[in-house]
Short mmCIF file of the C-alpha atoms (twelve columns), coordinates in Angstrom:
data_MODEL
# 
_entry.id   MODEL 
# 
loop_
_atom_site.group_PDB 
_atom_site.id 
_atom_site.type_symbol 
_atom_site.label_atom_id 
_atom_site.label_alt_id 
_atom_site.label_comp_id 
_atom_site.label_asym_id 
_atom_site.label_seq_id 
_atom_site.Cartn_x 
_atom_site.Cartn_y 
_atom_site.Cartn_z 
_atom_site.pdbx_PDB_model_num 
ATOM 1   C CA . MET A 1   15.024  9.800   -25.895 1 
ATOM 2   C CA . PHE A 2   17.748  7.203   -26.723 1 
ATOM 3   C CA . SER A 3   19.486  5.855   -29.947 1 
ATOM 4   C CA . SER A 4   19.877  2.220   -29.483 1 
ATOM 5   C CA . ILE A 5   19.109  -0.836  -27.349 1 
ATOM 6   C CA . GLY A 6   22.136  -2.854  -26.362 1 
ATOM 7   C CA . ALA A 7   22.937  -6.092  -24.705 1 
ATOM 8   C CA . ASP A 8   22.470  -4.549  -21.146 1 
ATOM 9   C CA . ASP A 9   19.077  -3.446  -22.132 1 
ATOM 10  C CA . TYR A 10  18.083  -6.798  -23.393 1 
ATOM 11  C CA . GLU A 11  19.202  -8.124  -20.069 1 
ATOM 12  C CA . VAL A 12  16.957  -5.797  -18.138 1 
ATOM 13  C CA . ILE A 13  13.881  -7.152  -20.164 1 
ATOM 14  C CA . GLU A 14  14.985  -10.707 -19.896 1 
ATOM 15  C CA . ASN A 15  15.399  -10.436 -15.992 1 
ATOM 16  C CA . LEU A 16  11.816  -8.999  -15.751 1 
ATOM 17  C CA . LEU A 17  10.397  -11.740 -17.858 1 
ATOM 18  C CA . VAL A 18  12.175  -14.346 -15.827 1 
ATOM 19  C CA . ASN A 19  10.673  -12.915 -12.644 1 
ATOM 20  C CA . GLY A 20  7.254   -12.582 -14.138 1 
ATOM 21  C CA . LEU A 21  6.533   -15.502 -16.341 1 
ATOM 22  C CA . PRO A 22  6.322   -19.339 -15.553 1 
ATOM 23  C CA . GLU A 23  9.283   -21.461 -16.344 1 
ATOM 24  C CA . LYS A 24  7.346   -23.377 -19.151 1 
ATOM 25  C CA . ILE A 25  6.638   -20.145 -20.907 1 
ATOM 26  C CA . LEU A 26  10.168  -18.820 -20.614 1 
ATOM 27  C CA . ASN A 27  11.387  -21.905 -22.531 1 
ATOM 28  C CA . GLU A 28  9.035   -21.220 -25.465 1 
ATOM 29  C CA . ILE A 29  9.819   -17.506 -26.076 1 
ATOM 30  C CA . ASP A 30  10.737  -16.996 -29.644 1 
ATOM 31  C CA . GLU A 31  11.511  -13.929 -31.629 1 
ATOM 32  C CA . LEU A 32  9.473   -10.881 -30.755 1 
ATOM 33  C CA . ASN A 33  9.683   -7.623  -32.822 1 
ATOM 34  C CA . ILE A 34  9.147   -3.904  -31.992 1 
ATOM 35  C CA . ILE A 35  7.322   -1.957  -34.612 1 
ATOM 36  C CA . LEU A 36  6.576   1.873   -34.752 1 
ATOM 37  C CA . ILE A 37  3.253   3.015   -36.100 1 
ATOM 38  C CA . VAL A 38  1.138   6.180   -36.388 1 
ATOM 39  C CA . SER A 39  -2.055  5.953   -34.513 1 
ATOM 40  C CA . ILE A 40  -4.327  8.004   -32.170 1 
ATOM 41  C CA . GLY A 41  -4.987  7.183   -28.700 1 
ATOM 42  C CA . ASN A 42  -3.545  7.108   -25.144 1 
ATOM 43  C CA . SER A 43  -1.740  4.023   -25.148 1 
ATOM 44  C CA . MET A 44  2.058   3.875   -24.728 1 
ATOM 45  C CA . GLY A 45  2.285   0.576   -26.323 1 
ATOM 46  C CA . TRP A 46  0.308   -2.773  -26.929 1 
ATOM 47  C CA . PRO A 47  1.035   -6.249  -28.071 1 
ATOM 48  C CA . TYR A 48  -0.227  -7.813  -31.327 1 
ATOM 49  C CA . LYS A 49  0.707   -11.484 -32.045 1 
ATOM 50  C CA . LYS A 50  4.521   -11.564 -31.775 1 
ATOM 51  C CA . TYR A 51  4.906   -7.745  -32.192 1 
ATOM 52  C CA . ILE A 52  5.149   -4.817  -29.770 1 
ATOM 53  C CA . ASP A 53  3.618   -1.736  -31.148 1 
ATOM 54  C CA . TYR A 54  4.459   1.822   -30.172 1 
ATOM 55  C CA . ASP A 55  2.771   4.845   -31.359 1 
ATOM 56  C CA . ILE A 56  5.348   7.182   -32.470 1 
ATOM 57  C CA . SER A 57  3.271   10.355  -31.494 1 
ATOM 58  C CA . ASN A 58  3.345   8.896   -27.837 1 
ATOM 59  C CA . LEU A 59  7.133   8.111   -27.556 1 
ATOM 60  C CA . ASN A 60  7.570   11.411  -25.571 1 
ATOM 61  C CA . MET A 61  5.526   9.826   -22.826 1 
ATOM 62  C CA . PHE A 62  8.596   7.626   -21.804 1 
ATOM 63  C CA . GLU A 63  10.853  9.614   -19.511 1 
ATOM 64  C CA . SER A 64  13.907  7.407   -20.111 1 
ATOM 65  C CA . LYS A 65  15.164  4.298   -21.743 1 
ATOM 66  C CA . THR A 66  14.705  2.358   -18.702 1 
ATOM 67  C CA . ASP A 67  10.931  3.242   -18.690 1 
ATOM 68  C CA . PHE A 68  10.838  2.099   -22.298 1 
ATOM 69  C CA . LEU A 69  12.445  -1.309  -21.315 1 
ATOM 70  C CA . HIS A 70  9.971   -1.855  -18.434 1 
ATOM 71  C CA . VAL A 71  7.053   -1.271  -20.679 1 
ATOM 72  C CA . THR A 72  8.376   -3.422  -23.304 1 
ATOM 73  C CA . ALA A 73  8.553   -6.121  -20.649 1 
ATOM 74  C CA . HIS A 74  4.879   -5.198  -19.678 1 
ATOM 75  C CA . GLU A 75  3.724   -5.766  -23.334 1 
ATOM 76  C CA . ILE A 76  5.602   -8.840  -23.639 1 
ATOM 77  C CA . ASN A 77  3.978   -10.215 -20.437 1 
ATOM 78  C CA . HIS A 78  0.649   -9.634  -21.932 1 
ATOM 79  C CA . ILE A 79  1.380   -11.921 -24.943 1 
ATOM 80  C CA . PHE A 80  2.153   -14.676 -22.710 1 
ATOM 81  C CA . VAL A 81  -0.310  -14.367 -19.977 1 
ATOM 82  C CA . GLY A 82  -2.964  -14.100 -22.527 1 
ATOM 83  C CA . GLN A 83  -2.133  -17.529 -23.665 1 
ATOM 84  C CA . LEU A 84  -2.280  -18.919 -20.276 1 
ATOM 85  C CA . LEU A 85  -5.656  -17.498 -19.131 1 
ATOM 86  C CA . ALA A 86  -8.237  -20.288 -18.894 1 
ATOM 87  C CA . ILE A 87  -10.995 -19.770 -21.399 1 
ATOM 88  C CA . GLU A 88  -12.859 -23.166 -21.701 1 
ATOM 89  C CA . ASN A 89  -15.713 -23.754 -19.149 1 
ATOM 90  C CA . ILE A 90  -14.658 -20.840 -17.129 1 
ATOM 91  C CA . LYS A 91  -17.269 -19.344 -14.667 1 
ATOM 92  C CA . PRO A 92  -18.394 -15.829 -15.409 1 
ATOM 93  C CA . GLU A 93  -17.104 -14.546 -11.963 1 
ATOM 94  C CA . ASP A 94  -13.665 -16.045 -12.608 1 
ATOM 95  C CA . PHE A 95  -13.605 -14.442 -16.152 1 
ATOM 96  C CA . PHE A 96  -14.205 -11.277 -14.353 1 
ATOM 97  C CA . LEU A 97  -11.325 -11.444 -12.262 1 
ATOM 98  C CA . GLN A 98  -9.095  -12.787 -15.040 1 
ATOM 99  C CA . ASN A 99  -9.586  -9.417  -16.753 1 
ATOM 100 C CA . PHE A 100 -7.826  -7.753  -13.781 1 
ATOM 101 C CA . ALA A 101 -5.028  -10.276 -14.062 1 
ATOM 102 C CA . TYR A 102 -4.169  -9.448  -17.617 1 
ATOM 103 C CA . GLU A 103 -3.103  -5.866  -16.854 1 
ATOM 104 C CA . GLY A 104 -2.588  -6.218  -13.066 1 
ATOM 105 C CA . LEU A 105 0.226   -8.961  -13.446 1 
ATOM 106 C CA . ALA A 106 1.961   -7.030  -16.190 1 
ATOM 107 C CA . VAL A 107 1.980   -3.932  -13.775 1 
ATOM 108 C CA . HIS A 108 3.082   -5.976  -10.789 1 
ATOM 109 C CA . PHE A 109 6.085   -7.615  -12.355 1 
ATOM 110 C CA . ASN A 110 7.179   -4.842  -14.894 1 
ATOM 111 C CA . ASN A 111 6.047   -1.547  -13.473 1 
ATOM 112 C CA . ASN A 112 6.753   -2.342  -9.946  1 
ATOM 113 C CA . LEU A 113 3.743   -0.580  -8.527  1 
ATOM 114 C CA . GLU A 114 2.995   -0.499  -4.834  1 
ATOM 115 C CA . THR A 115 -0.767  -0.355  -3.854  1 
ATOM 116 C CA . LEU A 116 -2.422  -0.036  -0.643  1 
ATOM 117 C CA . HIS A 117 -2.146  -3.430  1.073   1 
ATOM 118 C CA . LYS A 118 0.553   -4.657  -1.288  1 
ATOM 119 C CA . LYS A 119 4.295   -3.935  -1.409  1 
ATOM 120 C CA . LYS A 120 6.109   -3.455  -4.554  1 
ATOM 121 C CA . LYS A 121 7.607   -6.554  -6.255  1 
ATOM 122 C CA . TYR A 122 11.344  -5.213  -6.235  1 
ATOM 123 C CA . ASP A 123 13.329  -2.843  -4.241  1 
ATOM 124 C CA . ASP A 124 13.367  -0.246  -6.973  1 
ATOM 125 C CA . ILE A 125 11.247  2.764   -8.232  1 
ATOM 126 C CA . THR A 126 7.933   2.441   -10.118 1 
ATOM 127 C CA . TYR A 127 8.210   2.727   -13.803 1 
ATOM 128 C CA . SER A 128 5.922   4.475   -16.481 1 
ATOM 129 C CA . MET A 129 2.677   4.828   -14.338 1 
ATOM 130 C CA . ASP A 130 0.405   7.734   -14.185 1 
ATOM 131 C CA . MET A 131 0.714   8.411   -10.460 1 
ATOM 132 C CA . SER A 132 -2.268  10.790  -10.570 1 
ATOM 133 C CA . ASP A 133 -4.545  7.980   -11.455 1 
ATOM 134 C CA . MET A 134 -2.856  5.727   -8.875  1 
ATOM 135 C CA . VAL A 135 -3.273  8.191   -6.193  1 
ATOM 136 C CA . PHE A 136 -7.000  8.557   -7.224  1 
ATOM 137 C CA . TYR A 137 -7.542  4.775   -6.895  1 
ATOM 138 C CA . GLU A 138 -5.619  4.908   -3.623  1 
ATOM 139 C CA . LYS A 139 -7.782  7.700   -2.285  1 
ATOM 140 C CA . HIS A 140 -10.948 5.820   -3.245  1 
ATOM 141 C CA . PHE A 141 -9.675  2.315   -2.554  1 
ATOM 142 C CA . ASP A 142 -12.363 1.182   -0.246  1 
ATOM 143 C CA . ASP A 143 -15.247 2.334   -2.472  1 
ATOM 144 C CA . ILE A 144 -13.794 0.870   -5.712  1 
ATOM 145 C CA . PHE A 145 -12.957 -2.485  -4.124  1 
ATOM 146 C CA . SER A 146 -16.477 -2.593  -2.761  1 
ATOM 147 C CA . MET A 147 -17.614 -2.008  -6.273  1 
ATOM 148 C CA . ILE A 148 -15.490 -4.658  -7.706  1 
ATOM 149 C CA . LYS A 149 -16.715 -7.175  -5.094  1 
ATOM 150 C CA . ASN A 150 -20.301 -6.431  -5.767  1 
ATOM 151 C CA . ASP A 151 -19.676 -6.801  -9.612  1 
ATOM 152 C CA . TYR A 152 -17.882 -10.057 -8.870  1 
ATOM 153 C CA . ASN A 153 -20.872 -11.426 -7.033  1 
ATOM 154 C CA . MET A 154 -23.296 -9.969  -9.670  1 
ATOM 155 C CA . CYS A 155 -21.181 -11.855 -12.339 1 
ATOM 156 C CA . LYS A 156 -22.319 -15.274 -11.059 1 
ATOM 157 C CA . SER A 157 -25.697 -14.708 -12.583 1 
ATOM 158 C CA . MET A 158 -24.335 -13.255 -15.857 1 
ATOM 159 C CA . THR A 159 -23.021 -14.586 -19.181 1 
ATOM 160 C CA . ILE A 160 -19.500 -14.350 -20.397 1 
ATOM 161 C CA . ASP A 161 -20.493 -11.834 -22.935 1 
ATOM 162 C CA . GLU A 162 -22.282 -9.801  -20.328 1 
ATOM 163 C CA . VAL A 163 -19.277 -9.750  -18.062 1 
ATOM 164 C CA . SER A 164 -17.016 -8.844  -20.884 1 
ATOM 165 C CA . SER A 165 -19.441 -5.825  -21.654 1 
ATOM 166 C CA . LEU A 166 -19.250 -4.863  -18.002 1 
ATOM 167 C CA . VAL A 167 -15.511 -4.776  -18.008 1 
ATOM 168 C CA . SER A 168 -15.168 -2.884  -21.028 1 
ATOM 169 C CA . SER A 169 -17.804 -0.344  -20.311 1 
ATOM 170 C CA . HIS A 170 -16.847 0.278   -16.685 1 
ATOM 171 C CA . TYR A 171 -13.459 -0.776  -15.842 1 
ATOM 172 C CA . GLU A 172 -11.432 -0.235  -18.977 1 
ATOM 173 C CA . LYS A 173 -12.422 3.207   -20.133 1 
ATOM 174 C CA . PHE A 174 -10.627 6.424   -20.041 1 
ATOM 175 C CA . GLU A 175 -12.972 7.824   -17.659 1 
ATOM 176 C CA . PHE A 176 -13.928 6.313   -14.247 1 
ATOM 177 C CA . MET A 177 -15.895 7.894   -11.484 1 
ATOM 178 C CA . GLY A 178 -15.939 11.165  -13.206 1 
ATOM 179 C CA . LYS A 179 -12.293 11.253  -13.630 1 
ATOM 180 C CA . SER A 180 -10.436 11.129  -16.822 1 
ATOM 181 C CA . VAL A 181 -7.798  8.392   -16.438 1 
ATOM 182 C CA . THR A 182 -4.966  7.252   -18.704 1 
ATOM 183 C CA . GLN A 183 -4.553  3.904   -16.846 1 
ATOM 184 C CA . TYR A 184 -7.597  1.762   -16.158 1 
ATOM 185 C CA . PRO A 185 -8.762  0.553   -12.673 1 
ATOM 186 C CA . THR A 186 -7.773  -2.847  -13.729 1 
ATOM 187 C CA . TYR A 187 -4.233  -1.865  -13.808 1 
ATOM 188 C CA . TYR A 188 -4.049  -0.807  -10.024 1 
ATOM 189 C CA . PHE A 189 -6.630  -3.418  -8.457  1 
ATOM 190 C CA . GLY A 190 -5.383  -6.112  -10.664 1 
ATOM 191 C CA . CYS A 191 -1.874  -5.459  -9.478  1 
ATOM 192 C CA . TYR A 192 -3.228  -5.418  -5.932  1 
ATOM 193 C CA . MET A 193 -5.169  -8.676  -6.004  1 
ATOM 194 C CA . TRP A 194 -3.103  -10.808 -8.197  1 
ATOM 195 C CA . GLY A 195 0.191   -9.189  -7.065  1 
ATOM 196 C CA . LEU A 196 -0.586  -10.222 -3.396  1 
ATOM 197 C CA . VAL A 197 -0.877  -13.838 -4.480  1 
ATOM 198 C CA . ASP A 198 2.413   -13.613 -6.108  1 
ATOM 199 C CA . LEU A 199 4.186   -12.064 -3.113  1 
ATOM 200 C CA . ASN A 200 2.761   -14.497 -0.650  1 
ATOM 201 C CA . TYR A 201 2.673   -17.790 -2.748  1 
ATOM 202 C CA . GLY A 202 5.208   -17.207 -5.593  1 
ATOM 203 C CA . LYS A 203 4.785   -17.048 -9.372  1 
ATOM 204 C CA . GLU A 204 4.418   -20.732 -9.939  1 
ATOM 205 C CA . LYS A 205 1.382   -21.005 -7.682  1 
ATOM 206 C CA . LEU A 206 0.198   -17.798 -9.042  1 
ATOM 207 C CA . TYR A 207 0.230   -19.177 -12.663 1 
ATOM 208 C CA . GLU A 208 -1.552  -22.291 -11.388 1 
ATOM 209 C CA . ALA A 209 -4.495  -20.076 -10.304 1 
ATOM 210 C CA . ILE A 210 -4.211  -18.495 -13.714 1 
ATOM 211 C CA . ALA A 211 -4.869  -21.924 -15.247 1 
ATOM 212 C CA . SER A 212 -7.473  -22.903 -12.541 1 
ATOM 213 C CA . PRO A 213 -9.248  -19.740 -11.864 1 
ATOM 214 C CA . GLU A 214 -11.308 -21.226 -8.967  1 
ATOM 215 C CA . LEU A 215 -8.171  -21.484 -7.089  1 
ATOM 216 C CA . PHE A 216 -7.254  -17.802 -7.192  1 
ATOM 217 C CA . VAL A 217 -10.174 -16.608 -4.764  1 
ATOM 218 C CA . LYS A 218 -9.063  -19.258 -2.193  1 
ATOM 219 C CA . LEU A 219 -5.424  -18.093 -2.452  1 
ATOM 220 C CA . TYR A 220 -6.321  -14.262 -2.391  1 
ATOM 221 C CA . ASN A 221 -8.779  -14.528 0.475   1 
ATOM 222 C CA . SER A 222 -6.236  -16.495 2.488   1 
ATOM 223 C CA . VAL A 223 -3.821  -13.591 2.369   1 
ATOM 224 C CA . ALA A 224 -6.192  -10.402 2.113   1 
ATOM 225 C CA . ASP A 225 -7.383  -8.474  4.877   1 
ATOM 226 C CA . LYS A 226 -10.753 -9.703  5.929   1 
ATOM 227 C CA . LYS A 227 -12.335 -6.223  4.970   1 
ATOM 228 C CA . TYR A 228 -10.966 -7.024  1.268   1 
ATOM 229 C CA . GLN A 229 -11.850 -10.630 0.784   1 
ATOM 230 C CA . LEU A 230 -13.947 -11.592 -1.981  1 
# 
């Protein structure tokens, strides 16, 4: 696929992180390491502490070095967004939406996905997305969003553990609505909802909503079509 990563490549990753993370986090980034492992699964990569893991059996899923760089930035985004998510005294329904932020923001800022009702972040192509999954989510956008909205309201009477179980059993499985998928619904609909707030309010306001999740719904509803408000 490629033999090395040079200064220009690091700059690509750095620019993506500058565009996708708050200033206070950018000043705290220390050394990150990429490791190759042998595993079994569908993932192209995943973060663990200060490591970005890649399964060598899945490296052929990257069509180019540029795809690899964007996915690396995607995984680094996970590390730091995970640290910013509010966890204390969070309402179950806000916790539900934050699960969509974790994957959705990484996709919005680093894979440059356009969804229905949300433009791309950059004037560039989309990187390393399973477009057959994205087309499926787009085709069923109204039905899936209605499902998300209903579950959001249902979460108001659930515990955090029950919400976590709901997300993992329904929205983060490799089968959804009878279709085998490689990228969960949280990728697409998290990119739509949280990315829409970024495009309209900017990343600093976006991350204010990450830290104060009750703010997110107010911001999102103020810019979403009435049909898709929460």
